[in-house]
Amino acid sequence: MSKKQPEKRVFNLLKPVEPPQTAWDKVYEWLIGKARVVILVTELVIAVAFIFKVIEDTNAKNKEKQIEKLNAELSFYGKELEPIFRITQRKVADYVTLWNGATDYTEALQEVYSYISNPSSDITIRIDEGSVSVFGYENLAALEELETSLKGSATFSSVQVQQLSLEESGVIEDRGQYAVVAKIADFKRTQL
Amino acid sequence: MKIELNTYKRKVDSALSTSKNKSFAIATITIAFVLLMAFAGIIPSLSSLGVQIEANGKRDDLISKLERKLTTLKNLTREYNQKSTVVNYFNQVFPGELFQEQLITAMDELCTKNNLQLDNITFLNTEFDQATLQEITSKQVALSRFSITGQGSREDVLKLLGDLDNKRRIMNVKNLIVTRKTGSELVSDPTFKEYRFSMQVEIYYTNETIDNTKVN
């Protein structure tokens, strides 16, 4: 009897012969390869979006409660107090407008009187719409002094002797009826 | 039908026989699948999240505006209460009604204080002037005009005019005539009632009243 030869280990380095892949094999390979990665990424994105959506929804509920609370507080102020404040603010604005547009003729009148050297002079002073008119019966020297003083004053402008008439007796005495008109430069009050 | 399918299958197999065509087909199918996942899953979930984030942003804006308004109103209430004396005084000098009687009394007192004789006080029609006034103020402001005549010394007339010009209740002197009396004995001492005066004064009020008890 012959001796059994020890079995030789043989490494088959050849690629195993496989049957050709069918279409379904290819689809299956694709599904477990590339498609699985795509599906995994999609699921991750949707899960993260879902988590954030839950957080945002919770925030939204809290913010709605906060808005409700603020509206409740404001409704008291809005109905009762806000109209009062608005009226007061409007009144203050109107008051400032009216004050700043109002007249202050005291200084102008005082100044005109200061130029009347004869306190017993027959004189009428009229102030209207920012202009002053002085009517009187006086001697011509005093009239000239009045006119010069008014022209030299910064308070008045456009000073004119509009009328001057002398009667026969007036010519002798050098006296006549006169009307002097001037514009008051600044007749508004000190602005608020 | 089966023959057609076999024919179609053979055509696809022959098209995918080269590795280039095979890679191209796999890439196309993968991209199509990614787009499908994006449109069916990712975009709706992200857009829903985006919508909620935008809505929350608007809620935040609204909350900050409401908080600002509330803070302003609380501060105004506190300030209104702290300055209630000033506010009450202001409502007296710029009242919600004309208070004609009070006005007549006030003018009488003013003339008496300045040693003047008040002869007459007349309230005038101001229909035309209301429209002109409301061009520069709010529609709630109304005006009344009155004329006063009286007599006194030159200095006292000047004092009255000064008081009117500085009075907190705005008394706007529209025109003024001061005449030395004729026929009187001419004296140089200006302390006698030797002047007649006439002036038209405009006074203002509003058409609304304020109930301050609600603030307090």
mmCIF file of C-alpha atoms in Angstrom:
data_model
loop_
_atom_site.group_PDB
_atom_site.id
_atom_site.type_symbol
_atom_site.label_atom_id
_atom_site.label_comp_id
_atom_site.label_asym_id
_atom_site.label_seq_id
_atom_site.Cartn_x
_atom_site.Cartn_y
_atom_site.Cartn_z
ATOM 1 C CA MET A 1 0.000 0.000 0.000
ATOM 2 C CA SER A 2 1.304 3.427 -0.931
ATOM 3 C CA LYS A 3 1.622 6.184 1.649
ATOM 4 C CA LYS A 4 -0.897 8.979 1.543
ATOM 5 C CA GLN A 5 0.694 12.164 0.256
ATOM 6 C CA PRO A 6 0.167 15.060 2.588
ATOM 7 C CA GLU A 7 -2.460 17.494 1.181
ATOM 8 C CA LYS A 8 -0.939 20.545 -0.373
ATOM 9 C CA ARG A 9 -2.483 23.860 0.612
ATOM 10 C CA VAL A 10 -3.443 25.643 -2.463
ATOM 11 C CA PHE A 11 -4.322 29.339 -2.480
ATOM 12 C CA ASN A 12 -6.628 30.123 -5.269
ATOM 13 C CA LEU A 13 -5.843 33.705 -6.096
ATOM 14 C CA LEU A 14 -8.241 33.822 -8.951
ATOM 15 C CA LYS A 15 -11.359 35.823 -8.530
ATOM 16 C CA PRO A 16 -14.311 33.574 -7.936
ATOM 17 C CA VAL A 17 -16.440 33.303 -10.955
ATOM 18 C CA GLU A 18 -19.767 34.766 -10.274
ATOM 19 C CA PRO A 19 -22.788 34.668 -12.415
ATOM 20 C CA PRO A 20 -23.424 37.967 -14.250
ATOM 21 C CA GLN A 21 -25.437 40.471 -12.172
ATOM 22 C CA THR A 22 -29.056 40.824 -13.048
ATOM 23 C CA ALA A 23 -30.797 44.210 -13.099
ATOM 24 C CA TRP A 24 -32.278 43.531 -9.644
ATOM 25 C CA ASP A 25 -28.809 42.726 -8.308
ATOM 26 C CA LYS A 26 -27.621 46.091 -9.558
ATOM 27 C CA VAL A 27 -30.596 47.891 -7.999
ATOM 28 C CA TYR A 28 -30.001 46.079 -4.695
ATOM 29 C CA GLU A 29 -26.322 47.038 -4.708
ATOM 30 C CA TRP A 30 -27.175 50.624 -5.408
ATOM 31 C CA LEU A 31 -29.772 50.701 -2.630
ATOM 32 C CA ILE A 32 -27.412 49.378 0.014
ATOM 33 C CA GLY A 33 -24.626 51.614 -1.201
ATOM 34 C CA LYS A 34 -25.211 55.102 -2.446
ATOM 35 C CA ALA A 35 -28.958 55.353 -1.800
ATOM 36 C CA ARG A 36 -28.469 54.362 1.838
ATOM 37 C CA VAL A 37 -26.110 57.301 2.352
ATOM 38 C CA VAL A 38 -28.604 59.679 0.784
ATOM 39 C CA ILE A 39 -31.470 58.339 2.873
ATOM 40 C CA LEU A 40 -29.390 58.544 6.043
ATOM 41 C CA VAL A 41 -28.416 62.144 5.410
ATOM 42 C CA THR A 42 -32.028 63.043 4.622
ATOM 43 C CA GLU A 43 -33.242 61.431 7.835
ATOM 44 C CA LEU A 44 -30.624 63.280 9.859
ATOM 45 C CA VAL A 45 -31.607 66.625 8.330
ATOM 46 C CA ILE A 46 -35.298 65.985 8.927
ATOM 47 C CA ALA A 47 -34.660 64.896 12.526
ATOM 48 C CA VAL A 48 -32.588 67.995 13.277
ATOM 49 C CA ALA A 49 -35.206 70.202 11.625
ATOM 50 C CA PHE A 50 -37.886 68.518 13.681
ATOM 51 C CA ILE A 51 -35.996 69.135 16.934
ATOM 52 C CA PHE A 52 -35.532 72.799 16.067
ATOM 53 C CA LYS A 53 -39.183 73.040 15.018
ATOM 54 C CA VAL A 54 -40.247 71.746 18.429
ATOM 55 C CA ILE A 55 -38.021 74.349 20.114
ATOM 56 C CA GLU A 56 -39.402 77.131 17.919
ATOM 57 C CA ASP A 57 -42.990 76.030 18.494
ATOM 58 C CA THR A 58 -42.415 76.154 22.247
ATOM 59 C CA ASN A 59 -40.875 79.607 21.879
ATOM 60 C CA ALA A 60 -43.843 80.696 19.815
ATOM 61 C CA LYS A 61 -46.295 79.595 22.518
ATOM 62 C CA ASN A 62 -44.319 81.436 25.195
ATOM 63 C CA LYS A 63 -44.153 84.569 23.092
ATOM 64 C CA GLU A 64 -47.894 84.440 22.443
ATOM 65 C CA LYS A 65 -48.498 84.279 26.201
ATOM 66 C CA GLN A 66 -46.152 87.215 26.730
ATOM 67 C CA ILE A 67 -47.957 89.231 24.031
ATOM 68 C CA GLU A 68 -51.310 88.475 25.641
ATOM 69 C CA LYS A 69 -50.003 89.608 29.016
ATOM 70 C CA LEU A 70 -48.583 92.843 27.599
ATOM 71 C CA ASN A 71 -51.802 93.576 25.708
ATOM 72 C CA ALA A 72 -53.811 93.085 28.898
ATOM 73 C CA GLU A 73 -51.581 95.581 30.742
ATOM 74 C CA LEU A 74 -51.672 98.036 27.861
ATOM 75 C CA SER A 75 -55.443 97.874 27.511
ATOM 76 C CA PHE A 76 -55.800 99.601 30.883
ATOM 77 C CA TYR A 77 -53.347 102.319 29.952
ATOM 78 C CA GLY A 78 -54.658 102.549 26.414
ATOM 79 C CA LYS A 79 -58.278 103.169 27.382
ATOM 80 C CA GLU A 80 -57.896 105.315 30.461
ATOM 81 C CA LEU A 81 -54.566 107.058 30.561
ATOM 82 C CA GLU A 82 -53.161 107.300 27.053
ATOM 83 C CA PRO A 83 -55.950 109.648 25.849
ATOM 84 C CA ILE A 84 -55.212 111.949 28.813
ATOM 85 C CA PHE A 85 -51.511 112.047 27.979
ATOM 86 C CA ARG A 86 -52.181 112.661 24.298
ATOM 87 C CA ILE A 87 -54.592 115.492 25.079
ATOM 88 C CA THR A 88 -52.093 117.042 27.469
ATOM 89 C CA GLN A 89 -49.258 116.756 24.966
ATOM 90 C CA ARG A 90 -51.409 118.325 22.273
ATOM 91 C CA LYS A 91 -52.475 121.125 24.586
ATOM 92 C CA VAL A 92 -48.876 121.862 25.518
ATOM 93 C CA ALA A 93 -47.877 122.033 21.841
ATOM 94 C CA ASP A 94 -50.842 124.321 21.107
ATOM 95 C CA TYR A 95 -49.998 126.527 24.104
ATOM 96 C CA VAL A 96 -46.414 126.961 22.919
ATOM 97 C CA THR A 97 -47.632 127.838 19.401
ATOM 98 C CA LEU A 98 -50.145 130.357 20.752
ATOM 99 C CA TRP A 99 -47.663 131.928 23.180
ATOM 100 C CA ASN A 100 -44.961 132.260 20.554
ATOM 101 C CA GLY A 101 -47.437 133.884 18.171
ATOM 102 C CA ALA A 102 -48.875 136.289 20.742
ATOM 103 C CA THR A 103 -47.942 139.952 20.900
ATOM 104 C CA ASP A 104 -45.942 141.959 23.388
ATOM 105 C CA TYR A 105 -46.484 145.662 22.784
ATOM 106 C CA THR A 106 -45.447 146.946 26.213
ATOM 107 C CA GLU A 107 -41.884 147.901 25.302
ATOM 108 C CA ALA A 108 -42.920 149.562 22.063
ATOM 109 C CA LEU A 109 -45.586 151.664 23.767
ATOM 110 C CA GLN A 110 -43.218 152.559 26.603
ATOM 111 C CA GLU A 111 -40.587 153.644 24.126
ATOM 112 C CA VAL A 112 -43.008 155.831 22.150
ATOM 113 C CA TYR A 113 -44.083 157.555 25.334
ATOM 114 C CA SER A 114 -40.456 158.094 26.304
ATOM 115 C CA TYR A 115 -40.015 160.116 23.096
ATOM 116 C CA ILE A 116 -42.963 162.379 23.936
ATOM 117 C CA SER A 117 -41.171 165.160 25.727
ATOM 118 C CA ASN A 118 -44.381 166.953 26.694
ATOM 119 C CA PRO A 119 -46.419 164.656 28.976
ATOM 120 C CA SER A 120 -49.483 166.841 28.584
ATOM 121 C CA SER A 121 -49.362 166.537 24.838
ATOM 122 C CA ASP A 122 -52.685 165.870 23.066
ATOM 123 C CA ILE A 123 -51.816 162.479 21.682
ATOM 124 C CA THR A 124 -53.388 159.240 20.546
ATOM 125 C CA ILE A 125 -51.334 156.111 20.094
ATOM 126 C CA ARG A 126 -52.728 153.213 18.163
ATOM 127 C CA ILE A 127 -51.060 149.825 17.880
ATOM 128 C CA ASP A 128 -52.413 147.266 15.466
ATOM 129 C CA GLU A 129 -50.962 144.322 13.535
ATOM 130 C CA GLY A 130 -47.375 145.177 14.441
ATOM 131 C CA SER A 131 -47.466 148.835 13.528
ATOM 132 C CA VAL A 132 -47.785 151.917 15.704
ATOM 133 C CA SER A 133 -49.508 155.138 14.712
ATOM 134 C CA VAL A 134 -49.095 158.315 16.710
ATOM 135 C CA PHE A 135 -51.643 161.098 16.175
ATOM 136 C CA GLY A 136 -51.356 164.402 17.901
ATOM 137 C CA TYR A 137 -51.282 168.130 17.918
ATOM 138 C CA GLU A 138 -47.831 169.398 18.782
ATOM 139 C CA ASN A 139 -45.219 171.907 17.854
ATOM 140 C CA LEU A 140 -43.052 171.036 14.924
ATOM 141 C CA ALA A 141 -39.823 170.827 16.921
ATOM 142 C CA ALA A 142 -41.292 168.159 19.190
ATOM 143 C CA LEU A 143 -42.645 166.330 16.127
ATOM 144 C CA GLU A 144 -39.222 166.420 14.538
ATOM 145 C CA GLU A 145 -37.703 165.093 17.761
ATOM 146 C CA LEU A 146 -40.270 162.302 17.852
ATOM 147 C CA GLU A 147 -39.617 161.371 14.229
ATOM 148 C CA THR A 148 -35.834 161.405 14.708
ATOM 149 C CA SER A 149 -36.068 159.302 17.863
ATOM 150 C CA LEU A 150 -38.302 156.741 16.192
ATOM 151 C CA LYS A 151 -36.054 156.537 13.143
ATOM 152 C CA GLY A 152 -32.993 156.095 15.343
ATOM 153 C CA SER A 153 -34.548 153.300 17.377
ATOM 154 C CA ALA A 154 -33.970 149.647 16.577
ATOM 155 C CA THR A 155 -37.487 148.906 17.809
ATOM 156 C CA PHE A 156 -39.120 150.702 14.894
ATOM 157 C CA SER A 157 -38.696 150.693 11.152
ATOM 158 C CA SER A 158 -40.295 152.375 8.132
ATOM 159 C CA VAL A 159 -40.999 155.521 10.141
ATOM 160 C CA GLN A 160 -43.046 158.038 8.169
ATOM 161 C CA VAL A 161 -44.816 161.267 8.867
ATOM 162 C CA GLN A 162 -48.004 160.463 6.992
ATOM 163 C CA GLN A 163 -49.817 163.614 7.738
ATOM 164 C CA LEU A 164 -48.943 167.081 8.836
ATOM 165 C CA SER A 165 -51.446 169.936 8.652
ATOM 166 C CA LEU A 166 -51.190 173.385 10.056
ATOM 167 C CA GLU A 167 -54.061 175.789 10.531
ATOM 168 C CA GLU A 168 -53.598 179.508 10.359
ATOM 169 C CA SER A 169 -53.118 179.788 14.093
ATOM 170 C CA GLY A 170 -50.899 176.775 13.968
ATOM 171 C CA VAL A 171 -48.584 178.359 11.435
ATOM 172 C CA ILE A 172 -48.012 181.266 13.773
ATOM 173 C CA GLU A 173 -47.466 179.025 16.787
ATOM 174 C CA ASP A 174 -45.533 176.483 14.785
ATOM 175 C CA ARG A 175 -47.926 173.692 15.766
ATOM 176 C CA GLY A 176 -49.935 171.288 13.700
ATOM 177 C CA GLN A 177 -51.851 168.027 13.516
ATOM 178 C CA TYR A 178 -49.629 165.122 12.681
ATOM 179 C CA ALA A 179 -49.699 161.395 12.112
ATOM 180 C CA VAL A 180 -46.526 159.368 12.406
ATOM 181 C CA VAL A 181 -46.561 155.703 11.458
ATOM 182 C CA ALA A 182 -43.918 153.121 12.119
ATOM 183 C CA LYS A 183 -43.566 149.355 11.993
ATOM 184 C CA ILE A 184 -42.553 147.556 15.169
ATOM 185 C CA ALA A 185 -39.559 145.380 14.373
ATOM 186 C CA ASP A 186 -40.209 142.638 16.909
ATOM 187 C CA PHE A 187 -43.584 142.544 18.607
ATOM 188 C CA LYS A 188 -43.676 138.883 19.494
ATOM 189 C CA ARG A 189 -43.225 137.583 22.985
ATOM 190 C CA THR A 190 -40.064 135.913 24.237
ATOM 191 C CA GLN A 191 -40.330 132.509 22.627
ATOM 192 C CA LEU A 192 -40.948 129.428 24.717
ATOM 193 C CA MET B 1 -45.738 42.038 -24.571
ATOM 194 C CA LYS B 2 -43.052 39.650 -23.291
ATOM 195 C CA ILE B 3 -41.133 39.957 -26.547
ATOM 196 C CA GLU B 4 -41.221 43.760 -26.247
ATOM 197 C CA LEU B 5 -39.967 43.595 -22.671
ATOM 198 C CA ASN B 6 -37.134 41.289 -23.663
ATOM 199 C CA THR B 7 -36.236 43.643 -26.485
ATOM 200 C CA TYR B 8 -36.246 46.598 -24.128
ATOM 201 C CA LYS B 9 -34.166 44.684 -21.585
ATOM 202 C CA ARG B 10 -31.608 43.776 -24.209
ATOM 203 C CA LYS B 11 -31.353 47.415 -25.272
ATOM 204 C CA VAL B 12 -30.801 48.594 -21.666
ATOM 205 C CA ASP B 13 -28.221 45.870 -21.070
ATOM 206 C CA SER B 14 -26.331 46.823 -24.196
ATOM 207 C CA ALA B 15 -26.463 50.520 -23.188
ATOM 208 C CA LEU B 16 -25.108 49.706 -19.735
ATOM 209 C CA SER B 17 -22.501 47.293 -20.986
ATOM 210 C CA THR B 18 -19.699 49.872 -20.949
ATOM 211 C CA SER B 19 -18.421 51.108 -17.548
ATOM 212 C CA LYS B 20 -18.697 54.750 -18.652
ATOM 213 C CA ASN B 21 -22.404 54.444 -19.416
ATOM 214 C CA LYS B 22 -22.902 52.460 -16.237
ATOM 215 C CA SER B 23 -21.298 55.201 -14.083
ATOM 216 C CA PHE B 24 -23.271 57.868 -15.881
ATOM 217 C CA ALA B 25 -26.531 55.998 -15.264
ATOM 218 C CA ILE B 26 -25.749 55.440 -11.569
ATOM 219 C CA ALA B 27 -24.867 59.140 -11.076
ATOM 220 C CA THR B 28 -28.059 60.251 -12.800
ATOM 221 C CA ILE B 29 -30.238 57.938 -10.741
ATOM 222 C CA THR B 30 -28.476 58.988 -7.513
ATOM 223 C CA ILE B 31 -28.912 62.697 -8.251
ATOM 224 C CA ALA B 32 -32.562 62.139 -9.111
ATOM 225 C CA PHE B 33 -33.005 60.279 -5.831
ATOM 226 C CA VAL B 34 -31.291 63.078 -3.866
ATOM 227 C CA LEU B 35 -33.571 65.647 -5.491
ATOM 228 C CA LEU B 36 -36.604 63.546 -4.690
ATOM 229 C CA MET B 37 -35.555 63.314 -1.025
ATOM 230 C CA ALA B 38 -34.865 67.038 -0.953
ATOM 231 C CA PHE B 39 -38.232 68.037 -2.410
ATOM 232 C CA ALA B 40 -40.246 65.456 -0.538
ATOM 233 C CA GLY B 41 -38.532 65.612 2.826
ATOM 234 C CA ILE B 42 -35.804 68.164 3.441
ATOM 235 C CA ILE B 43 -37.287 71.292 1.839
ATOM 236 C CA PRO B 44 -40.747 71.005 3.436
ATOM 237 C CA SER B 45 -39.299 70.447 6.908
ATOM 238 C CA LEU B 46 -36.766 73.257 6.545
ATOM 239 C CA SER B 47 -39.324 75.660 5.093
ATOM 240 C CA SER B 48 -41.713 74.878 7.915
ATOM 241 C CA LEU B 49 -38.919 75.613 10.369
ATOM 242 C CA GLY B 50 -38.027 78.786 8.473
ATOM 243 C CA VAL B 51 -41.621 80.009 8.566
ATOM 244 C CA GLN B 52 -41.794 79.463 12.306
ATOM 245 C CA ILE B 53 -38.463 81.245 12.851
ATOM 246 C CA GLU B 54 -39.697 84.222 10.799
ATOM 247 C CA ALA B 55 -42.966 84.292 12.719
ATOM 248 C CA ASN B 56 -41.048 84.221 15.995
ATOM 249 C CA GLY B 57 -38.914 87.082 14.755
ATOM 250 C CA LYS B 58 -42.060 89.133 14.138
ATOM 251 C CA ARG B 59 -43.352 88.179 17.586
ATOM 252 C CA ASP B 60 -40.082 89.403 19.073
ATOM 253 C CA ASP B 61 -40.490 92.746 17.260
ATOM 254 C CA LEU B 62 -44.039 93.040 18.507
ATOM 255 C CA ILE B 63 -43.015 92.183 22.075
ATOM 256 C CA SER B 64 -40.241 94.768 22.083
ATOM 257 C CA LYS B 65 -42.646 97.436 20.714
ATOM 258 C CA LEU B 66 -45.282 96.559 23.313
ATOM 259 C CA GLU B 67 -42.705 96.609 26.111
ATOM 260 C CA ARG B 68 -41.387 99.953 24.942
ATOM 261 C CA LYS B 69 -44.909 101.371 24.829
ATOM 262 C CA LEU B 70 -45.707 99.998 28.264
ATOM 263 C CA THR B 71 -42.503 101.455 29.721
ATOM 264 C CA THR B 72 -43.250 104.825 28.127
ATOM 265 C CA LEU B 73 -46.794 104.852 29.491
ATOM 266 C CA LYS B 74 -45.608 103.858 32.975
ATOM 267 C CA ASN B 75 -42.986 106.618 32.918
ATOM 268 C CA LEU B 76 -45.568 109.118 31.687
ATOM 269 C CA THR B 77 -47.957 108.103 34.453
ATOM 270 C CA ARG B 78 -45.244 108.510 37.063
ATOM 271 C CA GLU B 79 -44.222 111.883 35.671
ATOM 272 C CA TYR B 80 -47.836 113.028 35.377
ATOM 273 C CA ASN B 81 -48.414 112.190 39.029
ATOM 274 C CA GLN B 82 -45.179 113.862 40.120
ATOM 275 C CA LYS B 83 -46.104 117.029 38.227
ATOM 276 C CA SER B 84 -49.821 116.950 38.971
ATOM 277 C CA THR B 85 -49.716 120.433 40.512
ATOM 278 C CA VAL B 86 -48.139 121.888 37.388
ATOM 279 C CA VAL B 87 -50.554 119.994 35.150
ATOM 280 C CA ASN B 88 -53.560 121.229 37.130
ATOM 281 C CA TYR B 89 -52.261 124.795 36.914
ATOM 282 C CA PHE B 90 -51.697 124.380 33.182
ATOM 283 C CA ASN B 91 -55.278 123.132 32.738
ATOM 284 C CA GLN B 92 -56.454 126.262 34.551
ATOM 285 C CA VAL B 93 -54.496 128.645 32.342
ATOM 286 C CA PHE B 94 -55.510 126.761 29.211
ATOM 287 C CA PRO B 95 -58.950 125.491 30.205
ATOM 288 C CA GLY B 96 -61.457 123.298 28.411
ATOM 289 C CA GLU B 97 -64.068 126.073 28.391
ATOM 290 C CA LEU B 98 -64.192 129.828 27.994
ATOM 291 C CA PHE B 99 -65.469 130.566 31.552
ATOM 292 C CA GLN B 100 -66.724 134.010 30.552
ATOM 293 C CA GLU B 101 -67.696 135.039 34.051
ATOM 294 C CA GLN B 102 -64.298 134.162 35.432
ATOM 295 C CA LEU B 103 -62.703 136.128 32.624
ATOM 296 C CA ILE B 104 -64.767 139.237 33.356
ATOM 297 C CA THR B 105 -63.866 138.957 37.043
ATOM 298 C CA ALA B 106 -60.189 138.515 36.159
ATOM 299 C CA MET B 107 -60.166 141.614 33.931
ATOM 300 C CA ASP B 108 -61.934 143.632 36.585
ATOM 301 C CA GLU B 109 -59.389 142.567 39.200
ATOM 302 C CA LEU B 110 -56.534 143.343 36.855
ATOM 303 C CA CYS B 111 -57.831 146.862 36.207
ATOM 304 C CA THR B 112 -58.454 147.443 39.900
ATOM 305 C CA LYS B 113 -54.952 146.227 40.743
ATOM 306 C CA ASN B 114 -53.524 148.740 38.277
ATOM 307 C CA ASN B 115 -55.711 151.580 39.497
ATOM 308 C CA LEU B 116 -57.653 151.709 36.244
ATOM 309 C CA GLN B 117 -61.356 152.259 35.766
ATOM 310 C CA LEU B 118 -62.885 149.506 33.655
ATOM 311 C CA ASP B 119 -65.767 151.020 31.689
ATOM 312 C CA ASN B 120 -66.843 148.260 29.376
ATOM 313 C CA ILE B 121 -66.087 144.686 28.357
ATOM 314 C CA THR B 122 -67.680 143.268 25.209
ATOM 315 C CA PHE B 123 -67.329 139.807 23.708
ATOM 316 C CA LEU B 124 -67.039 139.778 19.920
ATOM 317 C CA ASN B 125 -67.950 137.399 17.129
ATOM 318 C CA THR B 126 -64.951 135.295 16.117
ATOM 319 C CA GLU B 127 -66.383 132.814 13.634
ATOM 320 C CA PHE B 128 -63.968 133.709 10.854
ATOM 321 C CA ASP B 129 -60.963 133.693 13.118
ATOM 322 C CA GLN B 130 -61.528 130.092 14.351
ATOM 323 C CA ALA B 131 -60.639 128.635 10.941
ATOM 324 C CA THR B 132 -57.521 130.801 10.715
ATOM 325 C CA LEU B 133 -56.440 129.742 14.175
ATOM 326 C CA GLN B 134 -56.892 126.041 13.463
ATOM 327 C CA GLU B 135 -54.449 126.292 10.589
ATOM 328 C CA ILE B 136 -51.630 126.656 13.112
ATOM 329 C CA THR B 137 -53.007 124.728 16.072
ATOM 330 C CA SER B 138 -54.986 121.533 16.540
ATOM 331 C CA LYS B 139 -58.706 121.427 15.781
ATOM 332 C CA GLN B 140 -59.534 121.384 19.494
ATOM 333 C CA VAL B 141 -58.367 124.959 20.112
ATOM 334 C CA ALA B 142 -60.978 127.692 20.149
ATOM 335 C CA LEU B 143 -60.702 131.415 20.643
ATOM 336 C CA SER B 144 -62.774 134.230 21.926
ATOM 337 C CA ARG B 145 -62.188 137.922 21.479
ATOM 338 C CA PHE B 146 -63.293 140.721 23.710
ATOM 339 C CA SER B 147 -62.742 144.415 23.854
ATOM 340 C CA ILE B 148 -62.291 146.460 26.990
ATOM 341 C CA THR B 149 -62.406 150.187 27.463
ATOM 342 C CA GLY B 150 -61.393 152.136 30.486
ATOM 343 C CA GLN B 151 -59.456 155.071 31.781
ATOM 344 C CA GLY B 152 -56.433 155.734 33.933
ATOM 345 C CA SER B 153 -52.992 157.216 33.931
ATOM 346 C CA ARG B 154 -50.420 156.525 31.297
ATOM 347 C CA GLU B 155 -48.260 154.469 33.654
ATOM 348 C CA ASP B 156 -51.232 152.387 34.795
ATOM 349 C CA VAL B 157 -52.229 151.644 31.202
ATOM 350 C CA LEU B 158 -48.657 150.520 30.547
ATOM 351 C CA LYS B 159 -48.774 148.290 33.637
ATOM 352 C CA LEU B 160 -52.050 146.731 32.475
ATOM 353 C CA LEU B 161 -50.550 146.057 29.068
ATOM 354 C CA GLY B 162 -47.472 144.531 30.716
ATOM 355 C CA ASP B 163 -49.660 142.287 32.876
ATOM 356 C CA LEU B 164 -51.644 141.125 29.852
ATOM 357 C CA ASP B 165 -48.481 140.450 27.869
ATOM 358 C CA ASN B 166 -47.014 138.322 30.659
ATOM 359 C CA LYS B 167 -50.138 136.608 31.943
ATOM 360 C CA ARG B 168 -49.878 132.812 31.913
ATOM 361 C CA ARG B 169 -53.405 132.538 30.562
ATOM 362 C CA ILE B 170 -52.566 133.835 27.100
ATOM 363 C CA MET B 171 -54.223 137.177 26.479
ATOM 364 C CA ASN B 172 -53.148 138.240 23.051
ATOM 365 C CA VAL B 173 -53.573 141.998 22.589
ATOM 366 C CA LYS B 174 -54.634 142.398 18.968
ATOM 367 C CA ASN B 175 -54.948 146.166 18.947
ATOM 368 C CA LEU B 176 -54.759 148.988 21.378
ATOM 369 C CA ILE B 177 -55.658 152.678 21.360
ATOM 370 C CA VAL B 178 -54.569 155.047 24.102
ATOM 371 C CA THR B 179 -55.866 158.599 23.895
ATOM 372 C CA ARG B 180 -55.283 161.540 26.112
ATOM 373 C CA LYS B 181 -58.652 162.904 27.171
ATOM 374 C CA THR B 182 -59.780 166.059 25.389
ATOM 375 C CA GLY B 183 -61.359 168.869 27.235
ATOM 376 C CA SER B 184 -59.664 167.829 30.444
ATOM 377 C CA GLU B 185 -57.472 170.206 32.274
ATOM 378 C CA LEU B 186 -53.958 169.507 31.071
ATOM 379 C CA VAL B 187 -51.698 168.595 33.917
ATOM 380 C CA SER B 188 -48.177 167.366 33.775
ATOM 381 C CA ASP B 189 -48.598 164.970 36.714
ATOM 382 C CA PRO B 190 -49.333 161.606 35.028
ATOM 383 C CA THR B 191 -50.997 159.973 38.017
ATOM 384 C CA PHE B 192 -54.546 161.125 37.189
ATOM 385 C CA LYS B 193 -56.970 159.169 34.998
ATOM 386 C CA GLU B 194 -56.293 161.358 32.027
ATOM 387 C CA TYR B 195 -56.016 158.646 29.409
ATOM 388 C CA ARG B 196 -58.677 156.546 27.781
ATOM 389 C CA PHE B 197 -57.751 153.168 26.508
ATOM 390 C CA SER B 198 -59.431 150.578 24.357
ATOM 391 C CA MET B 199 -58.031 147.247 23.454
ATOM 392 C CA GLN B 200 -59.092 144.055 21.724
ATOM 393 C CA VAL B 201 -57.797 140.908 23.358
ATOM 394 C CA GLU B 202 -57.878 137.353 22.114
ATOM 395 C CA ILE B 203 -58.128 134.499 24.558
ATOM 396 C CA TYR B 204 -57.861 130.765 23.926
ATOM 397 C CA TYR B 205 -59.334 127.576 25.307
ATOM 398 C CA THR B 206 -59.819 123.992 24.181
ATOM 399 C CA ASN B 207 -62.929 121.999 23.393
ATOM 400 C CA GLU B 208 -62.008 119.039 25.576
ATOM 401 C CA THR B 209 -61.766 118.444 29.286
ATOM 402 C CA ILE B 210 -59.440 116.080 31.122
ATOM 403 C CA ASP B 211 -60.448 113.838 34.006
ATOM 404 C CA ASN B 212 -57.284 113.760 36.105
ATOM 405 C CA THR B 213 -58.803 111.430 38.708
ATOM 406 C CA LYS B 214 -58.184 108.474 36.377
ATOM 407 C CA VAL B 215 -54.434 109.102 36.462
ATOM 408 C CA ASN B 216 -54.316 109.367 40.227
#
